[in-house]
């Protein structure tokens, strides 16, 4: 037996899916506890799971509960992570061992969810946006652990690009250096989360889930060991006005600076302030793009 199994807990649905070799899509829990307010976060999480089921795959929301690496949560557990919000630890790679050892709870980031997915044999993971190189990282050195994880853990992450709370150009440079393939789904440009475009060109465009699945299979066959990013633009009808959202983001970034927010608290602070500044409008877009990513991830997983 793999020694990591001692620390893992699979939900009945995921256990059955594994036995039947059904496609499985991982989902993260930091987006629930630290990325959105209650109760919209729980509703979003449940709907993402249902969209994955409707598209022929099985959802596996990942989190740490009483020190167990949970692959698949039931409704009660989802509700717990949604209600608890930021009082639950935001768990990235560095936090996993201590949370397991102390039998504590943690909401897993993109980086940590990739690790749990990999341990569980899951290849595809859907989320909203990834962490990246923060603005002014040249002085703060704030670069998300998500980027390192994408370089070293072979799980494919479907997202809607990154929010411009980050320095998008530097984020792309970092990914290039680290050898992470970045695929634009039906686009030649990096999507900027709330908007379909960013002005930053991508080298790789694919137009079907089958093409993406083939790239994942090739990466696996060659044992390259890296993760991949699929950048899926927000649906047109839910995208936001670029000028409006960029003003809101600038304001949030300024407030974070004034308040001396840094480290793991920075991203959740910015996400919360953007929802506040836009009067909840950004939350609707955020939820819509999460659904869009869940659907694409299920379609890809079914073809691997
Ligand atoms: N970006 C979003 N929504 C999110 C996050 C990022 O648009 O919910 C969360 C994800 O869990 C991501 C984490 O992995 O924030 C990155 O945090 P940090 O920048 O501290 O690495
Ligand atoms: Mn950081």
PDB file of N, CA, C and O in Angstrom, residues 100-169:
ATOM      1  N   UNK A 100      -1.710  17.622   8.913  1.00  0.00           N
ATOM      2  CA  UNK A 100      -1.897  16.173   9.063  1.00  0.00           C
ATOM      3  C   UNK A 100      -1.426  15.738  10.449  1.00  0.00           C
ATOM      4  O   UNK A 100      -2.134  15.028  11.172  1.00  0.00           O
ATOM      5  N   UNK A 101      -0.247  16.210  10.844  1.00  0.00           N
ATOM      6  CA  UNK A 101       0.335  15.772  12.116  1.00  0.00           C
ATOM      7  C   UNK A 101      -0.482  16.229  13.315  1.00  0.00           C
ATOM      8  O   UNK A 101      -0.568  15.524  14.328  1.00  0.00           O
ATOM      9  N   UNK A 102      -1.113  17.399  13.209  1.00  0.00           N
ATOM     10  CA  UNK A 102      -1.880  17.923  14.348  1.00  0.00           C
ATOM     11  C   UNK A 102      -3.374  17.625  14.219  1.00  0.00           C
ATOM     12  O   UNK A 102      -4.188  18.139  14.974  1.00  0.00           O
ATOM     13  N   UNK A 103      -3.710  16.840  13.199  1.00  0.00           N
ATOM     14  CA  UNK A 103      -5.116  16.455  12.945  1.00  0.00           C
ATOM     15  C   UNK A 103      -6.024  17.691  12.824  1.00  0.00           C
ATOM     16  O   UNK A 103      -7.121  17.740  13.385  1.00  0.00           O
ATOM     17  N   UNK A 104      -5.537  18.666  12.091  1.00  0.00           N
ATOM     18  CA  UNK A 104      -6.275  19.921  11.944  1.00  0.00           C
ATOM     19  C   UNK A 104      -6.984  19.985  10.585  1.00  0.00           C
ATOM     20  O   UNK A 104      -6.873  19.065   9.765  1.00  0.00           O
ATOM     21  N   UNK A 105      -7.727  21.083  10.377  1.00  0.00           N
ATOM     22  CA  UNK A 105      -8.460  21.282   9.127  1.00  0.00           C
ATOM     23  C   UNK A 105      -7.729  22.293   8.242  1.00  0.00           C
ATOM     24  O   UNK A 105      -7.067  23.204   8.752  1.00  0.00           O
ATOM     25  N   UNK A 106      -7.887  22.165   6.951  1.00  0.00           N
ATOM     26  CA  UNK A 106      -7.301  23.146   6.030  1.00  0.00           C
ATOM     27  C   UNK A 106      -8.072  23.183   4.722  1.00  0.00           C
ATOM     28  O   UNK A 106      -8.512  22.143   4.210  1.00  0.00           O
ATOM     29  N   UNK A 107      -8.256  24.408   4.212  1.00  0.00           N
ATOM     30  CA  UNK A 107      -8.856  24.588   2.890  1.00  0.00           C
ATOM     31  C   UNK A 107      -7.691  24.668   1.907  1.00  0.00           C
ATOM     32  O   UNK A 107      -6.807  25.509   2.049  1.00  0.00           O
ATOM     33  N   UNK A 108      -7.681  23.773   0.929  1.00  0.00           N
ATOM     34  CA  UNK A 108      -6.503  23.643   0.064  1.00  0.00           C
ATOM     35  C   UNK A 108      -6.509  24.631  -1.103  1.00  0.00           C
ATOM     36  O   UNK A 108      -7.499  24.795  -1.796  1.00  0.00           O
ATOM     37  N   UNK A 109      -5.359  25.255  -1.298  1.00  0.00           N
ATOM     38  CA  UNK A 109      -5.145  26.168  -2.429  1.00  0.00           C
ATOM     39  C   UNK A 109      -4.967  25.349  -3.708  1.00  0.00           C
ATOM     40  O   UNK A 109      -4.968  24.113  -3.679  1.00  0.00           O
ATOM     41  N   UNK A 110      -4.713  26.037  -4.801  1.00  0.00           N
ATOM     42  CA  UNK A 110      -4.420  25.341  -6.059  1.00  0.00           C
ATOM     43  C   UNK A 110      -3.213  24.428  -5.859  1.00  0.00           C
ATOM     44  O   UNK A 110      -3.239  23.241  -6.229  1.00  0.00           O
ATOM     45  N   UNK A 111      -2.151  24.957  -5.241  1.00  0.00           N
ATOM     46  CA  UNK A 111      -0.936  24.149  -5.057  1.00  0.00           C
ATOM     47  C   UNK A 111      -1.239  22.891  -4.242  1.00  0.00           C
ATOM     48  O   UNK A 111      -0.892  21.776  -4.643  1.00  0.00           O
ATOM     49  N   UNK A 112      -1.896  23.047  -3.099  1.00  0.00           N
ATOM     50  CA  UNK A 112      -2.161  21.899  -2.228  1.00  0.00           C
ATOM     51  C   UNK A 112      -3.154  20.937  -2.872  1.00  0.00           C
ATOM     52  O   UNK A 112      -3.032  19.712  -2.727  1.00  0.00           O
ATOM     53  N   UNK A 113      -4.137  21.480  -3.591  1.00  0.00           N
ATOM     54  CA  UNK A 113      -5.116  20.598  -4.238  1.00  0.00           C
ATOM     55  C   UNK A 113      -4.439  19.775  -5.328  1.00  0.00           C
ATOM     56  O   UNK A 113      -4.769  18.596  -5.526  1.00  0.00           O
ATOM     57  N   UNK A 114      -3.471  20.360  -6.019  1.00  0.00           N
ATOM     58  CA  UNK A 114      -2.714  19.584  -7.017  1.00  0.00           C
ATOM     59  C   UNK A 114      -2.008  18.413  -6.349  1.00  0.00           C
ATOM     60  O   UNK A 114      -1.978  17.304  -6.881  1.00  0.00           O
ATOM     61  N   UNK A 115      -1.455  18.644  -5.168  1.00  0.00           N
ATOM     62  CA  UNK A 115      -0.738  17.581  -4.452  1.00  0.00           C
ATOM     63  C   UNK A 115      -1.720  16.466  -4.059  1.00  0.00           C
ATOM     64  O   UNK A 115      -1.456  15.283  -4.273  1.00  0.00           O
ATOM     65  N   UNK A 116      -2.876  16.861  -3.510  1.00  0.00           N
ATOM     66  CA  UNK A 116      -3.874  15.863  -3.115  1.00  0.00           C
ATOM     67  C   UNK A 116      -4.382  15.095  -4.341  1.00  0.00           C
ATOM     68  O   UNK A 116      -4.544  13.869  -4.299  1.00  0.00           O
ATOM     69  N   UNK A 117      -4.613  15.823  -5.427  1.00  0.00           N
ATOM     70  CA  UNK A 117      -5.105  15.182  -6.654  1.00  0.00           C
ATOM     71  C   UNK A 117      -4.077  14.166  -7.153  1.00  0.00           C
ATOM     72  O   UNK A 117      -4.417  13.025  -7.496  1.00  0.00           O
ATOM     73  N   UNK A 118      -2.831  14.573  -7.156  1.00  0.00           N
ATOM     74  CA  UNK A 118      -1.757  13.680  -7.621  1.00  0.00           C
ATOM     75  C   UNK A 118      -1.692  12.407  -6.762  1.00  0.00           C
ATOM     76  O   UNK A 118      -1.615  11.296  -7.286  1.00  0.00           O
ATOM     77  N   UNK A 119      -1.767  12.580  -5.438  1.00  0.00           N
ATOM     78  CA  UNK A 119      -1.739  11.422  -4.536  1.00  0.00           C
ATOM     79  C   UNK A 119      -2.932  10.499  -4.803  1.00  0.00           C
ATOM     80  O   UNK A 119      -2.843   9.286  -4.634  1.00  0.00           O
ATOM     81  N   UNK A 120      -4.050  11.098  -5.240  1.00  0.00           N
ATOM     82  CA  UNK A 120      -5.270  10.324  -5.471  1.00  0.00           C
ATOM     83  C   UNK A 120      -5.361   9.777  -6.897  1.00  0.00           C
ATOM     84  O   UNK A 120      -6.332   9.110  -7.248  1.00  0.00           O
ATOM     85  N   UNK A 121      -4.365  10.089  -7.714  1.00  0.00           N
ATOM     86  CA  UNK A 121      -4.392   9.603  -9.104  1.00  0.00           C
ATOM     87  C   UNK A 121      -5.360  10.367  -9.991  1.00  0.00           C
ATOM     88  O   UNK A 121      -5.864   9.831 -10.973  1.00  0.00           O
ATOM     89  N   UNK A 122      -5.626  11.629  -9.649  1.00  0.00           N
ATOM     90  CA  UNK A 122      -6.537  12.457 -10.455  1.00  0.00           C
ATOM     91  C   UNK A 122      -5.707  13.407 -11.308  1.00  0.00           C
ATOM     92  O   UNK A 122      -4.797  14.067 -10.806  1.00  0.00           O
ATOM     93  N   UNK A 123      -6.031  13.482 -12.597  1.00  0.00           N
ATOM     94  CA  UNK A 123      -5.184  14.231 -13.536  1.00  0.00           C
ATOM     95  C   UNK A 123      -5.681  15.638 -13.850  1.00  0.00           C
ATOM     96  O   UNK A 123      -4.945  16.449 -14.382  1.00  0.00           O
ATOM     97  N   UNK A 124      -6.978  15.876 -13.620  1.00  0.00           N
ATOM     98  CA  UNK A 124      -7.566  17.152 -14.055  1.00  0.00           C
ATOM     99  C   UNK A 124      -8.236  17.851 -12.873  1.00  0.00           C
ATOM    100  O   UNK A 124      -8.895  17.210 -12.045  1.00  0.00           O
ATOM    101  N   UNK A 125      -8.088  19.155 -12.825  1.00  0.00           N
ATOM    102  CA  UNK A 125      -8.532  19.956 -11.672  1.00  0.00           C
ATOM    103  C   UNK A 125      -9.123  21.265 -12.216  1.00  0.00           C
ATOM    104  O   UNK A 125      -8.509  21.925 -13.056  1.00  0.00           O
ATOM    105  N   UNK A 126     -10.309  21.595 -11.754  1.00  0.00           N
ATOM    106  CA  UNK A 126     -10.958  22.840 -12.202  1.00  0.00           C
ATOM    107  C   UNK A 126     -10.994  23.848 -11.071  1.00  0.00           C
ATOM    108  O   UNK A 126     -11.279  23.505  -9.918  1.00  0.00           O
ATOM    109  N   UNK A 127     -10.701  25.097 -11.392  1.00  0.00           N
ATOM    110  CA  UNK A 127     -10.810  26.166 -10.394  1.00  0.00           C
ATOM    111  C   UNK A 127     -11.242  27.453 -11.075  1.00  0.00           C
ATOM    112  O   UNK A 127     -11.627  27.441 -12.248  1.00  0.00           O
ATOM    113  N   UNK A 128     -11.182  28.574 -10.313  1.00  0.00           N
ATOM    114  CA  UNK A 128     -11.490  29.878 -10.901  1.00  0.00           C
ATOM    115  C   UNK A 128     -10.223  30.481 -11.463  1.00  0.00           C
ATOM    116  O   UNK A 128      -9.991  30.502 -12.675  1.00  0.00           O
ATOM    117  N   UNK A 129      -9.387  30.974 -10.554  1.00  0.00           N
ATOM    118  CA  UNK A 129      -8.125  31.590 -10.989  1.00  0.00           C
ATOM    119  C   UNK A 129      -6.971  31.054 -10.169  1.00  0.00           C
ATOM    120  O   UNK A 129      -7.159  30.570  -9.055  1.00  0.00           O
ATOM    121  N   UNK A 130      -5.779  31.127 -10.736  1.00  0.00           N
ATOM    122  CA  UNK A 130      -4.590  30.666 -10.009  1.00  0.00           C
ATOM    123  C   UNK A 130      -3.899  31.855  -9.344  1.00  0.00           C
ATOM    124  O   UNK A 130      -4.127  33.013  -9.687  1.00  0.00           O
ATOM    125  N   UNK A 131      -3.034  31.539  -8.389  1.00  0.00           N
ATOM    126  CA  UNK A 131      -2.143  32.556  -7.842  1.00  0.00           C
ATOM    127  C   UNK A 131      -1.010  32.791  -8.837  1.00  0.00           C
ATOM    128  O   UNK A 131      -0.838  32.031  -9.783  1.00  0.00           O
ATOM    129  N   UNK A 132      -0.245  33.846  -8.616  1.00  0.00           N
ATOM    130  CA  UNK A 132       0.843  34.138  -9.560  1.00  0.00           C
ATOM    131  C   UNK A 132       1.836  35.119  -8.971  1.00  0.00           C
ATOM    132  O   UNK A 132       1.979  35.216  -7.739  1.00  0.00           O
ATOM    133  N   UNK A 133       2.505  35.836  -9.839  1.00  0.00           N
ATOM    134  CA  UNK A 133       3.472  36.842  -9.404  1.00  0.00           C
ATOM    135  C   UNK A 133       2.697  38.113  -9.071  1.00  0.00           C
ATOM    136  O   UNK A 133       2.007  38.671  -9.933  1.00  0.00           O
ATOM    137  N   UNK A 134       2.788  38.557  -7.816  1.00  0.00           N
ATOM    138  CA  UNK A 134       2.046  39.759  -7.436  1.00  0.00           C
ATOM    139  C   UNK A 134       2.684  41.015  -8.019  1.00  0.00           C
ATOM    140  O   UNK A 134       3.879  41.028  -8.341  1.00  0.00           O
ATOM    141  N   UNK A 135       1.904  42.056  -8.144  1.00  0.00           N
ATOM    142  CA  UNK A 135       2.444  43.354  -8.550  1.00  0.00           C
ATOM    143  C   UNK A 135       3.520  43.751  -7.539  1.00  0.00           C
ATOM    144  O   UNK A 135       3.360  43.491  -6.336  1.00  0.00           O
ATOM    145  N   UNK A 136       4.564  44.371  -8.002  1.00  0.00           N
ATOM    146  CA  UNK A 136       5.690  44.804  -7.152  1.00  0.00           C
ATOM    147  C   UNK A 136       6.425  43.632  -6.505  1.00  0.00           C
ATOM    148  O   UNK A 136       7.083  43.784  -5.471  1.00  0.00           O
ATOM    149  N   UNK A 137       6.308  42.459  -7.102  1.00  0.00           N
ATOM    150  CA  UNK A 137       7.020  41.289  -6.554  1.00  0.00           C
ATOM    151  C   UNK A 137       8.532  41.497  -6.593  1.00  0.00           C
ATOM    152  O   UNK A 137       9.260  40.823  -5.863  1.00  0.00           O
ATOM    153  N   UNK A 138       8.980  42.434  -7.437  1.00  0.00           N
ATOM    154  CA  UNK A 138      10.425  42.690  -7.501  1.00  0.00           C
ATOM    155  C   UNK A 138      10.944  43.213  -6.158  1.00  0.00           C
ATOM    156  O   UNK A 138      12.127  43.079  -5.846  1.00  0.00           O
ATOM    157  N   UNK A 139      10.052  43.798  -5.335  1.00  0.00           N
ATOM    158  CA  UNK A 139      10.494  44.199  -3.993  1.00  0.00           C
ATOM    159  C   UNK A 139       9.915  43.292  -2.903  1.00  0.00           C
ATOM    160  O   UNK A 139      10.595  42.969  -1.938  1.00  0.00           O
ATOM    161  N   UNK A 140       8.648  42.853  -3.072  1.00  0.00           N
ATOM    162  CA  UNK A 140       8.035  42.042  -2.009  1.00  0.00           C
ATOM    163  C   UNK A 140       8.418  40.562  -2.101  1.00  0.00           C
ATOM    164  O   UNK A 140       8.309  39.834  -1.120  1.00  0.00           O
ATOM    165  N   UNK A 141       8.823  40.110  -3.277  1.00  0.00           N
ATOM    166  CA  UNK A 141       9.092  38.685  -3.564  1.00  0.00           C
ATOM    167  C   UNK A 141       7.848  37.818  -3.371  1.00  0.00           C
ATOM    168  O   UNK A 141       7.956  36.606  -3.139  1.00  0.00           O
ATOM    169  N   UNK A 142       6.661  38.400  -3.492  1.00  0.00           N
ATOM    170  CA  UNK A 142       5.424  37.625  -3.332  1.00  0.00           C
ATOM    171  C   UNK A 142       5.049  36.931  -4.638  1.00  0.00           C
ATOM    172  O   UNK A 142       4.495  37.544  -5.544  1.00  0.00           O
ATOM    173  N   UNK A 143       5.395  35.672  -4.700  1.00  0.00           N
ATOM    174  CA  UNK A 143       5.065  34.827  -5.855  1.00  0.00           C
ATOM    175  C   UNK A 143       4.349  33.605  -5.313  1.00  0.00           C
ATOM    176  O   UNK A 143       4.858  32.923  -4.418  1.00  0.00           O
ATOM    177  N   UNK A 144       3.151  33.338  -5.829  1.00  0.00           N
ATOM    178  CA  UNK A 144       2.350  32.236  -5.289  1.00  0.00           C
ATOM    179  C   UNK A 144       3.049  30.888  -5.437  1.00  0.00           C
ATOM    180  O   UNK A 144       3.654  30.593  -6.476  1.00  0.00           O
ATOM    181  N   UNK A 145       2.886  30.053  -4.411  1.00  0.00           N
ATOM    182  CA  UNK A 145       3.397  28.677  -4.474  1.00  0.00           C
ATOM    183  C   UNK A 145       2.685  27.866  -5.562  1.00  0.00           C
ATOM    184  O   UNK A 145       3.161  26.802  -5.959  1.00  0.00           O
ATOM    185  N   UNK A 146       1.561  28.380  -6.065  1.00  0.00           N
ATOM    186  CA  UNK A 146       0.858  27.681  -7.154  1.00  0.00           C
ATOM    187  C   UNK A 146       1.776  27.509  -8.365  1.00  0.00           C
ATOM    188  O   UNK A 146       1.720  26.490  -9.063  1.00  0.00           O
ATOM    189  N   UNK A 147       2.617  28.491  -8.636  1.00  0.00           N
ATOM    190  CA  UNK A 147       3.451  28.438  -9.848  1.00  0.00           C
ATOM    191  C   UNK A 147       4.509  27.348  -9.735  1.00  0.00           C
ATOM    192  O   UNK A 147       4.751  26.601 -10.686  1.00  0.00           O
ATOM    193  N   UNK A 148       5.132  27.239  -8.565  1.00  0.00           N
ATOM    194  CA  UNK A 148       6.120  26.174  -8.341  1.00  0.00           C
ATOM    195  C   UNK A 148       5.454  24.810  -8.458  1.00  0.00           C
ATOM    196  O   UNK A 148       6.034  23.863  -8.986  1.00  0.00           O
ATOM    197  N   UNK A 149       4.253  24.724  -7.932  1.00  0.00           N
ATOM    198  CA  UNK A 149       3.556  23.432  -7.953  1.00  0.00           C
ATOM    199  C   UNK A 149       3.248  23.016  -9.383  1.00  0.00           C
ATOM    200  O   UNK A 149       3.377  21.840  -9.741  1.00  0.00           O
ATOM    201  N   UNK A 150       2.848  23.986 -10.196  1.00  0.00           N
ATOM    202  CA  UNK A 150       2.565  23.680 -11.600  1.00  0.00           C
ATOM    203  C   UNK A 150       3.818  23.153 -12.293  1.00  0.00           C
ATOM    204  O   UNK A 150       3.742  22.361 -13.231  1.00  0.00           O
ATOM    205  N   UNK A 151       4.982  23.578 -11.819  1.00  0.00           N
ATOM    206  CA  UNK A 151       6.233  23.124 -12.432  1.00  0.00           C
ATOM    207  C   UNK A 151       6.589  21.700 -12.011  1.00  0.00           C
ATOM    208  O   UNK A 151       7.257  20.988 -12.751  1.00  0.00           O
ATOM    209  N   UNK A 152       6.117  21.278 -10.836  1.00  0.00           N
ATOM    210  CA  UNK A 152       6.609  20.000 -10.315  1.00  0.00           C
ATOM    211  C   UNK A 152       5.577  18.902 -10.134  1.00  0.00           C
ATOM    212  O   UNK A 152       5.935  17.776  -9.790  1.00  0.00           O
ATOM    213  N   UNK A 153       4.312  19.193 -10.317  1.00  0.00           N
ATOM    214  CA  UNK A 153       3.266  18.182 -10.081  1.00  0.00           C
ATOM    215  C   UNK A 153       2.396  18.045 -11.327  1.00  0.00           C
ATOM    216  O   UNK A 153       1.809  19.037 -11.789  1.00  0.00           O
ATOM    217  N   UNK A 154       2.318  16.825 -11.858  1.00  0.00           N
ATOM    218  CA  UNK A 154       1.669  16.674 -13.171  1.00  0.00           C
ATOM    219  C   UNK A 154       0.156  16.503 -13.087  1.00  0.00           C
ATOM    220  O   UNK A 154      -0.394  15.430 -13.276  1.00  0.00           O
ATOM    221  N   UNK A 155      -0.476  17.625 -12.791  1.00  0.00           N
ATOM    222  CA  UNK A 155      -1.937  17.730 -12.790  1.00  0.00           C
ATOM    223  C   UNK A 155      -2.282  18.922 -13.683  1.00  0.00           C
ATOM    224  O   UNK A 155      -1.578  19.927 -13.654  1.00  0.00           O
ATOM    225  N   UNK A 156      -3.333  18.773 -14.485  1.00  0.00           N
ATOM    226  CA  UNK A 156      -3.739  19.869 -15.371  1.00  0.00           C
ATOM    227  C   UNK A 156      -4.799  20.727 -14.693  1.00  0.00           C
ATOM    228  O   UNK A 156      -5.797  20.209 -14.195  1.00  0.00           O
ATOM    229  N   UNK A 157      -4.560  22.024 -14.656  1.00  0.00           N
ATOM    230  CA  UNK A 157      -5.453  22.954 -13.975  1.00  0.00           C
ATOM    231  C   UNK A 157      -6.206  23.788 -15.011  1.00  0.00           C
ATOM    232  O   UNK A 157      -5.596  24.487 -15.827  1.00  0.00           O
ATOM    233  N   UNK A 158      -7.540  23.681 -14.968  1.00  0.00           N
ATOM    234  CA  UNK A 158      -8.381  24.485 -15.866  1.00  0.00           C
ATOM    235  C   UNK A 158      -8.825  25.722 -15.097  1.00  0.00           C
ATOM    236  O   UNK A 158      -9.462  25.614 -14.043  1.00  0.00           O
ATOM    237  N   UNK A 159      -8.478  26.904 -15.601  1.00  0.00           N
ATOM    238  CA  UNK A 159      -8.826  28.148 -14.907  1.00  0.00           C
ATOM    239  C   UNK A 159      -9.219  29.207 -15.931  1.00  0.00           C
ATOM    240  O   UNK A 159      -9.187  28.947 -17.134  1.00  0.00           O
ATOM    241  N   UNK A 160      -9.607  30.385 -15.448  1.00  0.00           N
ATOM    242  CA  UNK A 160     -10.036  31.454 -16.358  1.00  0.00           C
ATOM    243  C   UNK A 160      -8.941  32.515 -16.473  1.00  0.00           C
ATOM    244  O   UNK A 160      -9.215  33.695 -16.653  1.00  0.00           O
ATOM    245  N   UNK A 161      -7.681  32.069 -16.325  1.00  0.00           N
ATOM    246  CA  UNK A 161      -6.559  33.002 -16.348  1.00  0.00           C
ATOM    247  C   UNK A 161      -6.270  33.443 -14.934  1.00  0.00           C
ATOM    248  O   UNK A 161      -6.471  32.694 -13.979  1.00  0.00           O
ATOM    249  N   UNK A 162      -5.791  34.647 -14.800  1.00  0.00           N
ATOM    250  CA  UNK A 162      -5.481  35.161 -13.462  1.00  0.00           C
ATOM    251  C   UNK A 162      -6.035  36.565 -13.351  1.00  0.00           C
ATOM    252  O   UNK A 162      -6.171  37.274 -14.344  1.00  0.00           O
ATOM    253  N   UNK A 163      -6.346  36.944 -12.115  1.00  0.00           N
ATOM    254  CA  UNK A 163      -6.848  38.299 -11.880  1.00  0.00           C
ATOM    255  C   UNK A 163      -5.699  39.274 -12.003  1.00  0.00           C
ATOM    256  O   UNK A 163      -4.565  38.948 -11.660  1.00  0.00           O
ATOM    257  N   UNK A 164      -6.026  40.492 -12.417  1.00  0.00           N
ATOM    258  CA  UNK A 164      -4.931  41.460 -12.525  1.00  0.00           C
ATOM    259  C   UNK A 164      -4.595  42.098 -11.172  1.00  0.00           C
ATOM    260  O   UNK A 164      -3.960  43.128 -11.105  1.00  0.00           O
ATOM    261  N   UNK A 165      -4.994  41.425 -10.056  1.00  0.00           N
ATOM    262  CA  UNK A 165      -4.349  41.738  -8.770  1.00  0.00           C
ATOM    263  C   UNK A 165      -2.885  41.332  -8.907  1.00  0.00           C
ATOM    264  O   UNK A 165      -2.035  41.716  -8.132  1.00  0.00           O
ATOM    265  N   UNK A 166      -2.629  40.484  -9.931  1.00  0.00           N
ATOM    266  CA  UNK A 166      -1.273  39.983 -10.182  1.00  0.00           C
ATOM    267  C   UNK A 166      -0.638  40.767 -11.320  1.00  0.00           C
ATOM    268  O   UNK A 166      -1.314  41.470 -12.064  1.00  0.00           O
ATOM    269  N   UNK A 167       0.688  40.600 -11.441  1.00  0.00           N
ATOM    270  CA  UNK A 167       1.406  41.109 -12.601  1.00  0.00           C
ATOM    271  C   UNK A 167       1.344  39.987 -13.645  1.00  0.00           C
ATOM    272  O   UNK A 167       2.082  38.994 -13.546  1.00  0.00           O
ATOM    273  N   UNK A 168       0.435  40.120 -14.596  1.00  0.00           N
ATOM    274  CA  UNK A 168       0.169  39.007 -15.519  1.00  0.00           C
ATOM    275  C   UNK A 168       1.367  38.704 -16.419  1.00  0.00           C
ATOM    276  O   UNK A 168       1.666  37.547 -16.705  1.00  0.00           O
ATOM    277  N   UNK A 169       2.045  39.743 -16.872  1.00  0.00           N
ATOM    278  CA  UNK A 169       3.207  39.533 -17.740  1.00  0.00           C
ATOM    279  C   UNK A 169       4.302  38.746 -17.000  1.00  0.00           C
ATOM    280  O   UNK A 169       4.861  37.785 -17.526  1.00  0.00           O
TER     281      UNK A 169
END
